[in-house]
GROMACS .gro file of C-alpha atoms in nm:
model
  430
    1UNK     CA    1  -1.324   0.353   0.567
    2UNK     CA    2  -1.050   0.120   0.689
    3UNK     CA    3  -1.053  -0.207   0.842
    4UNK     CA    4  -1.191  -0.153   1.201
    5UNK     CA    5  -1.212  -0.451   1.547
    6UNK     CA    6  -1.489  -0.371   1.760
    7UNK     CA    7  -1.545  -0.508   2.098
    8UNK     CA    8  -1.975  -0.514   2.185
    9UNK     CA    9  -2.079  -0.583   2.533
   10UNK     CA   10  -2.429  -0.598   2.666
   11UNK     CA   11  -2.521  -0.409   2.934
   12UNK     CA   12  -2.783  -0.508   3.193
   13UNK     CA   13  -2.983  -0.199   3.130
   14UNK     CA   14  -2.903  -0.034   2.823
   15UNK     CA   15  -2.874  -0.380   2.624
   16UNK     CA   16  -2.605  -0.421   2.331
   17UNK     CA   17  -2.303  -0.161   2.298
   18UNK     CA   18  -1.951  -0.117   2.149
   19UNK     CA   19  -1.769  -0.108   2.418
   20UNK     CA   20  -1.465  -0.020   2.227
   21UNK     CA   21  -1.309  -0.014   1.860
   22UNK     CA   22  -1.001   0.057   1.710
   23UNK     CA   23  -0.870   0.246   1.506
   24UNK     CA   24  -1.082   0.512   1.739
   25UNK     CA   25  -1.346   0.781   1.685
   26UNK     CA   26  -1.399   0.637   1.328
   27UNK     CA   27  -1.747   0.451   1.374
   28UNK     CA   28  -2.060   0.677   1.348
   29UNK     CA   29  -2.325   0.610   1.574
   30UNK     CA   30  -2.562   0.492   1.345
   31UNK     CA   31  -2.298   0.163   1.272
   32UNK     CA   32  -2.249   0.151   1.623
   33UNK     CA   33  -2.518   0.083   1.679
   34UNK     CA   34  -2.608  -0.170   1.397
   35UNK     CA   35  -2.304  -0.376   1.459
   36UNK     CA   36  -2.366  -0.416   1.850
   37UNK     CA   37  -2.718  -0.505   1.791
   38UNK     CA   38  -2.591  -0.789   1.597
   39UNK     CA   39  -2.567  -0.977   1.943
   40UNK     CA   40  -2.941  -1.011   1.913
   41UNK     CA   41  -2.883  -1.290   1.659
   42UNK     CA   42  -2.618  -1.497   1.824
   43UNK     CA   43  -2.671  -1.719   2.135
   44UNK     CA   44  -2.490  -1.978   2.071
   45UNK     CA   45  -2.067  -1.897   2.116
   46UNK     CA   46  -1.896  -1.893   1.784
   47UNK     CA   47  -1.834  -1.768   1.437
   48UNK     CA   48  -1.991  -1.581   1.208
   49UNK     CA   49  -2.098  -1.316   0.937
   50UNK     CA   50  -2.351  -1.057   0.880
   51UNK     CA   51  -2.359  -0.839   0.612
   52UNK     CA   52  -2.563  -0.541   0.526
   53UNK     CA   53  -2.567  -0.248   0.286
   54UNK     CA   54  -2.161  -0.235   0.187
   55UNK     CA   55  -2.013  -0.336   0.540
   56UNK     CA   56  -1.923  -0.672   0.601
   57UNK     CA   57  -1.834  -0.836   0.939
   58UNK     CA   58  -1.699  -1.068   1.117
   59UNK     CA   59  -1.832  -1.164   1.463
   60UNK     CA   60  -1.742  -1.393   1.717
   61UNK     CA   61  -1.950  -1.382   2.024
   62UNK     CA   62  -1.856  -1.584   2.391
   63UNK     CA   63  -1.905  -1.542   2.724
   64UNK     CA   64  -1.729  -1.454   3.034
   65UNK     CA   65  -1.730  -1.562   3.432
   66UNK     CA   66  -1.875  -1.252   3.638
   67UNK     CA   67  -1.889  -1.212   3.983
   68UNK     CA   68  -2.139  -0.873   3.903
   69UNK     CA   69  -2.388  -0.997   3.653
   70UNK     CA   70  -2.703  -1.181   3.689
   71UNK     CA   71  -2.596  -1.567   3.634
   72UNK     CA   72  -2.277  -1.507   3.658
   73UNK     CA   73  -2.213  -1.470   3.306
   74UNK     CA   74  -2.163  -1.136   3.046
   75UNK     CA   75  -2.200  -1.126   2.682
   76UNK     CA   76  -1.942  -0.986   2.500
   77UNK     CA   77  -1.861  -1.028   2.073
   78UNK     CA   78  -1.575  -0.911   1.883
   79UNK     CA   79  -1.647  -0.798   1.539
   80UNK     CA   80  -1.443  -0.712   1.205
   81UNK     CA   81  -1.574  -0.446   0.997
   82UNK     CA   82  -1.448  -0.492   0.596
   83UNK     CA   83  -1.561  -0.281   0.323
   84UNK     CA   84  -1.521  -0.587   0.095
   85UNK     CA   85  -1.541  -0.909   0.065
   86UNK     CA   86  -1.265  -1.160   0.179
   87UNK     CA   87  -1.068  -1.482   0.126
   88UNK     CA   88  -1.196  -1.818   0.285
   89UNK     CA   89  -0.888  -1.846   0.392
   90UNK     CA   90  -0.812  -1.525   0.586
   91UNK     CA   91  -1.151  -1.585   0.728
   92UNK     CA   92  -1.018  -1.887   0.877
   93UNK     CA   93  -0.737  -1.687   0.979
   94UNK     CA   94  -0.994  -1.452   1.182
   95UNK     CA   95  -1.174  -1.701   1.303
   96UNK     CA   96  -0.855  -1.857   1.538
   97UNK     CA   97  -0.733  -1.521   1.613
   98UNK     CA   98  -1.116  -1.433   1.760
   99UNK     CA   99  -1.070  -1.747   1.887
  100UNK     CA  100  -0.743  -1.672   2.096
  101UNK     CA  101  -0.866  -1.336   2.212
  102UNK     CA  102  -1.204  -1.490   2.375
  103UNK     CA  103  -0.952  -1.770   2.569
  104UNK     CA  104  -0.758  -1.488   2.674
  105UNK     CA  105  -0.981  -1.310   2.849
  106UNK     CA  106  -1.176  -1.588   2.984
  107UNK     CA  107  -0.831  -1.684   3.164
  108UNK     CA  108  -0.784  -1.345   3.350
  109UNK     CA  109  -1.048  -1.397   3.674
  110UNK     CA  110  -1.093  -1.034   3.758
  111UNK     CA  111  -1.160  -0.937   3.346
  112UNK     CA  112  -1.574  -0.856   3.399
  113UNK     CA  113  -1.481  -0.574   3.626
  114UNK     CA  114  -1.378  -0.365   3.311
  115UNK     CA  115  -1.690  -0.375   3.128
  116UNK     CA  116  -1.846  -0.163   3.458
  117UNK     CA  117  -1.630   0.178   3.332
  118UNK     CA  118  -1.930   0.344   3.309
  119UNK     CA  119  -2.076   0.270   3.675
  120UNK     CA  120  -1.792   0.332   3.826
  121UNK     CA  121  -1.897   0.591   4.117
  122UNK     CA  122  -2.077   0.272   4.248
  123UNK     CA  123  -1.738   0.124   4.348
  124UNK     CA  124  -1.508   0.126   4.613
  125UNK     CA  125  -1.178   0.267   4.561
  126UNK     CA  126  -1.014  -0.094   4.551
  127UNK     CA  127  -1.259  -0.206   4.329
  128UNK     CA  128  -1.235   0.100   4.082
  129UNK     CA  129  -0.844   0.052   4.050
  130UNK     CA  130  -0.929  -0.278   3.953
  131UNK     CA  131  -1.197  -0.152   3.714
  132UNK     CA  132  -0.973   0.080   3.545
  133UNK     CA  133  -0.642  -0.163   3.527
  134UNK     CA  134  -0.858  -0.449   3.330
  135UNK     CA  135  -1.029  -0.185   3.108
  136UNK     CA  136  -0.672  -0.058   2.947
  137UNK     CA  137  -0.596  -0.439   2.952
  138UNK     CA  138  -0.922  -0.520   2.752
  139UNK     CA  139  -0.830  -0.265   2.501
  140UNK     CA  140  -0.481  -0.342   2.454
  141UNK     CA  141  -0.605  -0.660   2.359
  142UNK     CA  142  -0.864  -0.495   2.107
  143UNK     CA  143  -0.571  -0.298   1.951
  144UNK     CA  144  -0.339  -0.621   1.927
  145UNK     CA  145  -0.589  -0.827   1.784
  146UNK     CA  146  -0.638  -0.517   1.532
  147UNK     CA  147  -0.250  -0.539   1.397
  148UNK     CA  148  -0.281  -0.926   1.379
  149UNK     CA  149  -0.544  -0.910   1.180
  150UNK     CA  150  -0.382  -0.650   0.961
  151UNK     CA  151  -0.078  -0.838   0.871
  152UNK     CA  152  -0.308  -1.109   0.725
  153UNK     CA  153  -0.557  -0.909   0.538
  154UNK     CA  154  -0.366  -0.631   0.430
  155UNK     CA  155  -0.340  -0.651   0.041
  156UNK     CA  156   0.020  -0.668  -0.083
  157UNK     CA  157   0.157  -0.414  -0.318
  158UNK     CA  158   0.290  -0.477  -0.638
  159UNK     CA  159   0.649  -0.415  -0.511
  160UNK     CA  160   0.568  -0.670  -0.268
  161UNK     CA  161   0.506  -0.882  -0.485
  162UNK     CA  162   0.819  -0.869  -0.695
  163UNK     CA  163   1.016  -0.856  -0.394
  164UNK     CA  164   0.872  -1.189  -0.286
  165UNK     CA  165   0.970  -1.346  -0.630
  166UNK     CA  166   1.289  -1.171  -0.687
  167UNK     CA  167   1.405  -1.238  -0.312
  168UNK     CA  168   1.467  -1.584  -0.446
  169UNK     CA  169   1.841  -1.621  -0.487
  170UNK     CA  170   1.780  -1.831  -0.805
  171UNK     CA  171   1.521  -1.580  -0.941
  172UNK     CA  172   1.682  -1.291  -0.908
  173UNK     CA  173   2.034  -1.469  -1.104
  174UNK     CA  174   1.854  -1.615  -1.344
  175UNK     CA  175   1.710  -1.234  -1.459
  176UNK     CA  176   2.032  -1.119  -1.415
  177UNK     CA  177   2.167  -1.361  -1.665
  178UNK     CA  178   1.939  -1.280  -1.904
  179UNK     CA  179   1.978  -0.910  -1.888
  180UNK     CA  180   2.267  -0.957  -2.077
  181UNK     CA  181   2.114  -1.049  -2.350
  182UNK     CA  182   1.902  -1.399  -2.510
  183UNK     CA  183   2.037  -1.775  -2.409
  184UNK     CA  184   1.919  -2.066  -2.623
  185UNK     CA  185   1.649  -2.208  -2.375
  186UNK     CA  186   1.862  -2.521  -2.346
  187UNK     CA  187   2.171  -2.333  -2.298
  188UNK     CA  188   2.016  -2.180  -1.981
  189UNK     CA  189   1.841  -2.491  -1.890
  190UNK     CA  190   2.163  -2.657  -1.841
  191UNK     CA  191   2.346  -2.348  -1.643
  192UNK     CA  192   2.039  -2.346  -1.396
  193UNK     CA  193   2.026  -2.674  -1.284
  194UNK     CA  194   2.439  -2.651  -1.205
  195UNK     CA  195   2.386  -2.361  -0.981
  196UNK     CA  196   2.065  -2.447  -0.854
  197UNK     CA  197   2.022  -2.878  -0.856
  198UNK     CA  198   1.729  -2.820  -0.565
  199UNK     CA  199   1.500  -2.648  -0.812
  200UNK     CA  200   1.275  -2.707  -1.059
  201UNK     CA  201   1.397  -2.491  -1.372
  202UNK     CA  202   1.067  -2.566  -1.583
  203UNK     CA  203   0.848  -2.386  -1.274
  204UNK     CA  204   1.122  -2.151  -1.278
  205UNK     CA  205   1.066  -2.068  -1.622
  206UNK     CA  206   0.673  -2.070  -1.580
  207UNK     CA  207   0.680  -1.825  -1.302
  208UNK     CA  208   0.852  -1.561  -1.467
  209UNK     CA  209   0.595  -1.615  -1.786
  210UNK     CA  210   0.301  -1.582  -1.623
  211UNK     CA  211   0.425  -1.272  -1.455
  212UNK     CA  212   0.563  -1.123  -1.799
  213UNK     CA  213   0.898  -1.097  -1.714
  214UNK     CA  214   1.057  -1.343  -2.011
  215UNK     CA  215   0.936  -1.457  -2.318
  216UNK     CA  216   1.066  -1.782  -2.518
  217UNK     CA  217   1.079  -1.722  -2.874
  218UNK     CA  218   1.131  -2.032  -3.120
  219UNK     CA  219   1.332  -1.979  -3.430
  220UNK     CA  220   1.305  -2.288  -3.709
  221UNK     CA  221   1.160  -2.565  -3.592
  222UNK     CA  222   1.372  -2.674  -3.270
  223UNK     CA  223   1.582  -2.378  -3.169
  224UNK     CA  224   1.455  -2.178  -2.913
  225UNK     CA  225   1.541  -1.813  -2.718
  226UNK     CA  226   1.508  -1.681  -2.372
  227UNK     CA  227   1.440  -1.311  -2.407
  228UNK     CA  228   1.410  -1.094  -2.100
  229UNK     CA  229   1.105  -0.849  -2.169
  230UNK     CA  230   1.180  -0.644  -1.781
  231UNK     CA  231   1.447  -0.538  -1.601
  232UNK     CA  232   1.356  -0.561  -1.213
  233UNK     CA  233   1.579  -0.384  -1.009
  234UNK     CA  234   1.541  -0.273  -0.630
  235UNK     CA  235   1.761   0.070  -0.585
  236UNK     CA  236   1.742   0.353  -0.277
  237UNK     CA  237   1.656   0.692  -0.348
  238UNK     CA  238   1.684   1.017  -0.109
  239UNK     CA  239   1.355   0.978   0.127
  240UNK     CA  240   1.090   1.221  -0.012
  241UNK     CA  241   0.980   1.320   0.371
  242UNK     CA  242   1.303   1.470   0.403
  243UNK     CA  243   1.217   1.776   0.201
  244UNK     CA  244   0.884   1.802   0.385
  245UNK     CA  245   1.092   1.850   0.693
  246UNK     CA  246   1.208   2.215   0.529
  247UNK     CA  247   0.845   2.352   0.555
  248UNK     CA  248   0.763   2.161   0.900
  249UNK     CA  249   1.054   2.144   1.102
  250UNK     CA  250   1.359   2.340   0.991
  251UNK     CA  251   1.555   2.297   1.253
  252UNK     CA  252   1.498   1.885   1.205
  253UNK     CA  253   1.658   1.905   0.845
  254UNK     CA  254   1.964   2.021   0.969
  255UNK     CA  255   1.973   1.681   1.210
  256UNK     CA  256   1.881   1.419   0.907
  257UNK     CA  257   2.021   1.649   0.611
  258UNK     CA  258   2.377   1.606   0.685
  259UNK     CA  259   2.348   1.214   0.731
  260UNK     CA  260   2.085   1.137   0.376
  261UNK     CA  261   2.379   1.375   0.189
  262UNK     CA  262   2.665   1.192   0.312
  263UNK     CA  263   2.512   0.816   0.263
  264UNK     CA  264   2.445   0.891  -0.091
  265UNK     CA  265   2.816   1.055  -0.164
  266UNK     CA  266   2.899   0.673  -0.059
  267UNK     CA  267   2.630   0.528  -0.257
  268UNK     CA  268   2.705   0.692  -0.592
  269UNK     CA  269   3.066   0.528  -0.600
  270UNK     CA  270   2.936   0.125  -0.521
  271UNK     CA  271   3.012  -0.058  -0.823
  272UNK     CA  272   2.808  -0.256  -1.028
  273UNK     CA  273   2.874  -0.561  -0.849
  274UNK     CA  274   2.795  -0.386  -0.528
  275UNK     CA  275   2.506  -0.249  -0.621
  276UNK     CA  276   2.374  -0.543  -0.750
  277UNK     CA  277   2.414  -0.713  -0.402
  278UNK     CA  278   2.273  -0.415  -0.264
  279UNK     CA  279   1.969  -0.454  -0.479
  280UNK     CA  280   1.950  -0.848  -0.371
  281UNK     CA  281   1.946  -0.747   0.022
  282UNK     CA  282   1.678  -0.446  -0.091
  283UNK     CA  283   1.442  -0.711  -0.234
  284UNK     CA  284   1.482  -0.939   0.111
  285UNK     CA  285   1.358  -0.622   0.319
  286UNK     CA  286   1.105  -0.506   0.086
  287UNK     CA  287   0.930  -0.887   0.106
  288UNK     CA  288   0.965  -0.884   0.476
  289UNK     CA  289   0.631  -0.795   0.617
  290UNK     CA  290   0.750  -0.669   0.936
  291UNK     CA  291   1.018  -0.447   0.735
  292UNK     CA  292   0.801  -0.312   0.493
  293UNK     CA  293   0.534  -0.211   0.782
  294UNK     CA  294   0.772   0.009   0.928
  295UNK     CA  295   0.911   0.101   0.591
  296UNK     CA  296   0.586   0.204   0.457
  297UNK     CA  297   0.472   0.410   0.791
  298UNK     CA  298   0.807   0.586   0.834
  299UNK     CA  299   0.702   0.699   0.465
  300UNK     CA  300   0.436   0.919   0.568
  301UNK     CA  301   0.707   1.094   0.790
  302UNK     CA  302   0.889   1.077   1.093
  303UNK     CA  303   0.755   0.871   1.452
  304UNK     CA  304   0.837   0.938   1.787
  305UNK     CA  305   1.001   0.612   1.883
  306UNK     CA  306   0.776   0.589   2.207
  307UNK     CA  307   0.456   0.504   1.946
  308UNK     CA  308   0.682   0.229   1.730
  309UNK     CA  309   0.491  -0.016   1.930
  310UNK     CA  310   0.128   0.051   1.821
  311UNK     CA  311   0.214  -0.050   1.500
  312UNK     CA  312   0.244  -0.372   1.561
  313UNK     CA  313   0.094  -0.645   1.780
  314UNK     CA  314   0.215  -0.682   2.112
  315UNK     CA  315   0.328  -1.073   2.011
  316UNK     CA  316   0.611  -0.866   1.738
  317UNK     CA  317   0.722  -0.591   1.982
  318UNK     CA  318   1.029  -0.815   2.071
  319UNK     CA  319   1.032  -0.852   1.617
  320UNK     CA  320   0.972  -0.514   1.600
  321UNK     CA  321   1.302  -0.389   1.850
  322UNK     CA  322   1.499  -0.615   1.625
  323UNK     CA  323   1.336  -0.476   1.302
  324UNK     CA  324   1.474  -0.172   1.398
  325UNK     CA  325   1.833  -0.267   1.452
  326UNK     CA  326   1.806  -0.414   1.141
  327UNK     CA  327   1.676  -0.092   0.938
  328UNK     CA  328   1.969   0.100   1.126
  329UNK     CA  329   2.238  -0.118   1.050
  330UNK     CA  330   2.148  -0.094   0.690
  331UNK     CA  331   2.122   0.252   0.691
  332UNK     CA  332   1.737   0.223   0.585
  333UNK     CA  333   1.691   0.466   0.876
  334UNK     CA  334   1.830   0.676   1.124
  335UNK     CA  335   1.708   0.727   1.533
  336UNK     CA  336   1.743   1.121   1.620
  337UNK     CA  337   1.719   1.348   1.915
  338UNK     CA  338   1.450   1.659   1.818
  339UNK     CA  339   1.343   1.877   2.182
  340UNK     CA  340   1.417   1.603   2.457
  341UNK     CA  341   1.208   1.337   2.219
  342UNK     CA  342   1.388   1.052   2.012
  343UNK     CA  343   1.259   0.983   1.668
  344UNK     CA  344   1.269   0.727   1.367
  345UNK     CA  345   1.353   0.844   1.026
  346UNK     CA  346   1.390   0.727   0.719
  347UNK     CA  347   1.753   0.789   0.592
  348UNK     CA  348   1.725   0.625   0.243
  349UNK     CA  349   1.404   0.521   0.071
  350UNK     CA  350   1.378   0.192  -0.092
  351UNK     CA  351   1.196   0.177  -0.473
  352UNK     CA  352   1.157  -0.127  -0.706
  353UNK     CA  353   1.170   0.003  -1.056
  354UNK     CA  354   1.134  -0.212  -1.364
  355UNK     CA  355   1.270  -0.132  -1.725
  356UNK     CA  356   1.357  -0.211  -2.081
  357UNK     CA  357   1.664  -0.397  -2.064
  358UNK     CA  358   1.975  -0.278  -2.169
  359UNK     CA  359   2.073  -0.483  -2.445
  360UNK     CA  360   1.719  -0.431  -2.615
  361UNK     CA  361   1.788  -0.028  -2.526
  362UNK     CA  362   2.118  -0.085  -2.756
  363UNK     CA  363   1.950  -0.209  -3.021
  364UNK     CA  364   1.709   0.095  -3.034
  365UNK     CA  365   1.801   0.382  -3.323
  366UNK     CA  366   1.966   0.675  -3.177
  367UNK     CA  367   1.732   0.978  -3.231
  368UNK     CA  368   1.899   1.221  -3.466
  369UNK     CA  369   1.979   1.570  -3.354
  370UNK     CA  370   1.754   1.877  -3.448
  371UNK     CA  371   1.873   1.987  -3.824
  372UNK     CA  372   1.934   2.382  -3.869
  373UNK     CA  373   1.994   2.544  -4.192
  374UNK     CA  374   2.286   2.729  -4.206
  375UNK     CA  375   2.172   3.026  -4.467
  376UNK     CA  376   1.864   3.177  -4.458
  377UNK     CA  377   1.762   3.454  -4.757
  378UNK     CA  378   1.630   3.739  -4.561
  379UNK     CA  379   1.379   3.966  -4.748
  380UNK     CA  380   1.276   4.328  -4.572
  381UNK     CA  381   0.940   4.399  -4.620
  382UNK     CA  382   0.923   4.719  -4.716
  383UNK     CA  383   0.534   4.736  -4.638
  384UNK     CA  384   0.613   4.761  -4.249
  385UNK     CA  385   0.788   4.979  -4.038
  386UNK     CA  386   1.185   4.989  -4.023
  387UNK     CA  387   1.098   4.883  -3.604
  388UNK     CA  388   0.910   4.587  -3.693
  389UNK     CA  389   1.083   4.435  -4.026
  390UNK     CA  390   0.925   4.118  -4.126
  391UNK     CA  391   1.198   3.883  -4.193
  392UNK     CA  392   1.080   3.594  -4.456
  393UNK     CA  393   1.304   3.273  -4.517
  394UNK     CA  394   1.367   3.160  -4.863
  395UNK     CA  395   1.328   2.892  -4.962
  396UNK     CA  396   1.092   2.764  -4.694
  397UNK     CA  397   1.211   2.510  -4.457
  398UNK     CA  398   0.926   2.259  -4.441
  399UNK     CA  399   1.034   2.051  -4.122
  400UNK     CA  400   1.246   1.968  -3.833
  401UNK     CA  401   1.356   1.661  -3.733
  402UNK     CA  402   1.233   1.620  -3.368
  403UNK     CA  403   1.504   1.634  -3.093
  404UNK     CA  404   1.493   1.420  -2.807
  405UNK     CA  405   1.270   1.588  -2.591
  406UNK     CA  406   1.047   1.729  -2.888
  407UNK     CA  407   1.136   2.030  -2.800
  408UNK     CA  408   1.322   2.286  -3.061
  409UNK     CA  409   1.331   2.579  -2.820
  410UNK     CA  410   1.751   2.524  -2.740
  411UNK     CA  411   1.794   2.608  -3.117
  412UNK     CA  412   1.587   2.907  -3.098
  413UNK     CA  413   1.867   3.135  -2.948
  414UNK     CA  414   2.082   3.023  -3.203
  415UNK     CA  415   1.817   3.067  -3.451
  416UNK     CA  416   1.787   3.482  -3.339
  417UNK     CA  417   2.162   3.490  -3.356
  418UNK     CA  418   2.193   3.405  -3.715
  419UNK     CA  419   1.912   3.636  -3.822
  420UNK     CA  420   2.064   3.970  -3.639
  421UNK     CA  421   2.385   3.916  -3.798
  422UNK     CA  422   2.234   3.873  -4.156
  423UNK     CA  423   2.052   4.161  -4.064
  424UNK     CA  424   2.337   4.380  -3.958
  425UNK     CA  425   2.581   4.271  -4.282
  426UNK     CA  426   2.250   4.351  -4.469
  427UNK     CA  427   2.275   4.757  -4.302
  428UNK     CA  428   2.641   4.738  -4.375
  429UNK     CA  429   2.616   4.646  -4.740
  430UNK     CA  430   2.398   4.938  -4.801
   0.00000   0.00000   0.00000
């Protein structure tokens, strides 16, 4: 089940309710109604947590001015459903955002009249414009509250997280320089503190440690070696949704087909000093929040650029429009015109791969090439039929040397060749 903000108001007659929860339609009505009945154990306006069976939530329940409900006041709590447990500190984080949204509501007058949606034939057509108007506010507010809350509890992924270390210009040089092979530690001690004097080369060094990236290897008693155990490099690749486009929307490929073939003509003639810059600006957008939650949603396939704005909170719809420019000036993605709609897609996907480095891959034994005899001693059988001789090898070759992919079945055709043409001199001879 995913993450889900739930807005409970209680009703004069029916008591405690959701009144409304996004993502929609994903709350059964038995959690429903166990989450609004929660406001039975609050009456004081605040914080808190409740937990049962393997839901956990957050709650924050206040109170609003109302002209329609008996003294003047309705109930209302906004709740956070996890399916695990969480941080102190993104709690903390919750907490202000809940926080924010109950002082934003309490500052629009007229905001009680939404919660009366369900009574509305009991209004007067002034009053149930009003009634509708401030219910679509109050959920907009439930759905940007939702995305804000996302972007602080959503768990990075592990190319996240090397993007966020290699985004570091000093990081991702001082890999490079060891991907050419081991520096005395003192060596590279000296060339990091020329290039970067603001940084702390020993924290440096620790950070890429812990995360397995270099090893220091002493040789005697004072000499020691920086060896690089992982190459990290960020690269694009053709976007996998592109293909899916064939079955779906054939007429689409033809739009986006064109553009992903002709970016990567260009891309396959960068040089290595290119690329490598490439990769550096790759790592920036991968670490970029903002960047990668477009990224990652324009993964799943193509968006109408209308609906852009529900992924995000309405405080980064002026980030988002700017996200986008962004994307499309770095060919990340491309904006297209499918049946009177515009649409986002991704024109190159983005991957961080890591990998033996090079100059270890050098060192590595080349794998020798399958062996063959070249003579065979055929013997006919004469206890089987002339259509089915049995053809025995002598001697017996006890072994192949493994090719590279394990595989002997390339030699087999060569294998067959040899064998008719002993067999034919064999007819000729006699």
């Amino acid at each position: 089940m995913k993450n889900i903000c739930a807005l409970s108001y209680f009703h004069r007659k029916i008591g405690p309710l959701i009144f409304y929860s996004y993502p929609e339609n994903i709350l059964d009505d038995k959690l429903l109604t166990r989450i609004a009945n929660i406001m039975d154990q609050q009456f004081i306006e605040g914080f808190f947590t409740h937990s049962f069976e393997e839901i956990i939530t957050m709650n924050y329940y206040f109170e609003i001015s109302s002209d329609w409900a008996r003294g003047n006041k309705d109930m209302l709590m906004i709740s956070f459903i996890f399916e695990q447990q969480t941080l102190s500190e993104i709690e903390e984080k919750i907490q202000s955002l809940c926080s924010e949204f109950s002082e934003k509501l309490k500052s629009i007058e007229t905001i009680y009249t939404a919660f009366r949606i369900g009574d509305i034939r009991n209004f007067d057509k002034e009053e149930q414009e009003l009634i509708i108007k401030n219910n679509e506010l109050v959920k907009l507010r439930v759905r940007e509250l939702y995305w804000e809350t996302i972007e602080i509890t959503r768990e990075k992924s592990e190319e996240e997280k090397l993007a966020n270390l290699l985004k570091k210009k000093y990081i991702f040089q001082t890999l490079r320089k060891l991907s050419k092979g081991p520096l005395p530690l003192e060596w590279l001690r000296e060339w990091f503190q020329n290039c970067f004097l603001k940084k702390s080369f020993d924290d440096t060094i620790e950070t890429l440690i812990k995360r397995q990236l270099i090893f220091i290897n002493q040789i005697g008693i004072v000499e020691k070696y920086v060896l690089l155990l992982k190459e990290v490099n960020a690269e694009r690749i053709p976007p996998d949704s592109v293909i899916e486009y064939i079955d779906e929307t054939p007429k689409l490929i033809e739009l986006i087909l064109p553009k992903v073939q002709k970016y990567f003509s260009s891309y396959e003639t960068k040089t290595e000093e290119e690329l490598e810059d490439d990769s550096f600006h790759l790592f920036q957008i991968i670490a970029d929040p903002k960047k990668y939650n477009v990224l990652s949603e324009l993964r799943n396939g193509l968006i109408p650029r209308d609906k852009l704005p529900k992924l995000v909170s309405k405080r980064n719809l002026n980030a988002l429009s700017k996200v986008i420019e962004f994307l499309k000036e770095h060919d990340i993605i491309e904006e297209l015109k499918y049946k009177n709609e515009r649409y986002i897609v991704l024109k190159t996907n983005l991957q961080i791969t890591t990998a033996f480095p090079e100059y270890l891959r050098k060192l590595l034994p080349k794998e020798a090439k399958p062996v063959v005899a070249d003579t065979y001693n055929l013997i006919v059988n004469d206890k089987l039929s002339k259509e089915n001789n049995y053809l025995e090898k002598e001697p017996p070759i006890t072994s192949f040397k493994a090719s590279k992919n394990n595989n002997n079945e390339k030699d087999a055709p060569k294998f067959k060749k040899k064998l008719v043409k002993k067999k034919n001199n064999k007819k000729e001879m006699e």
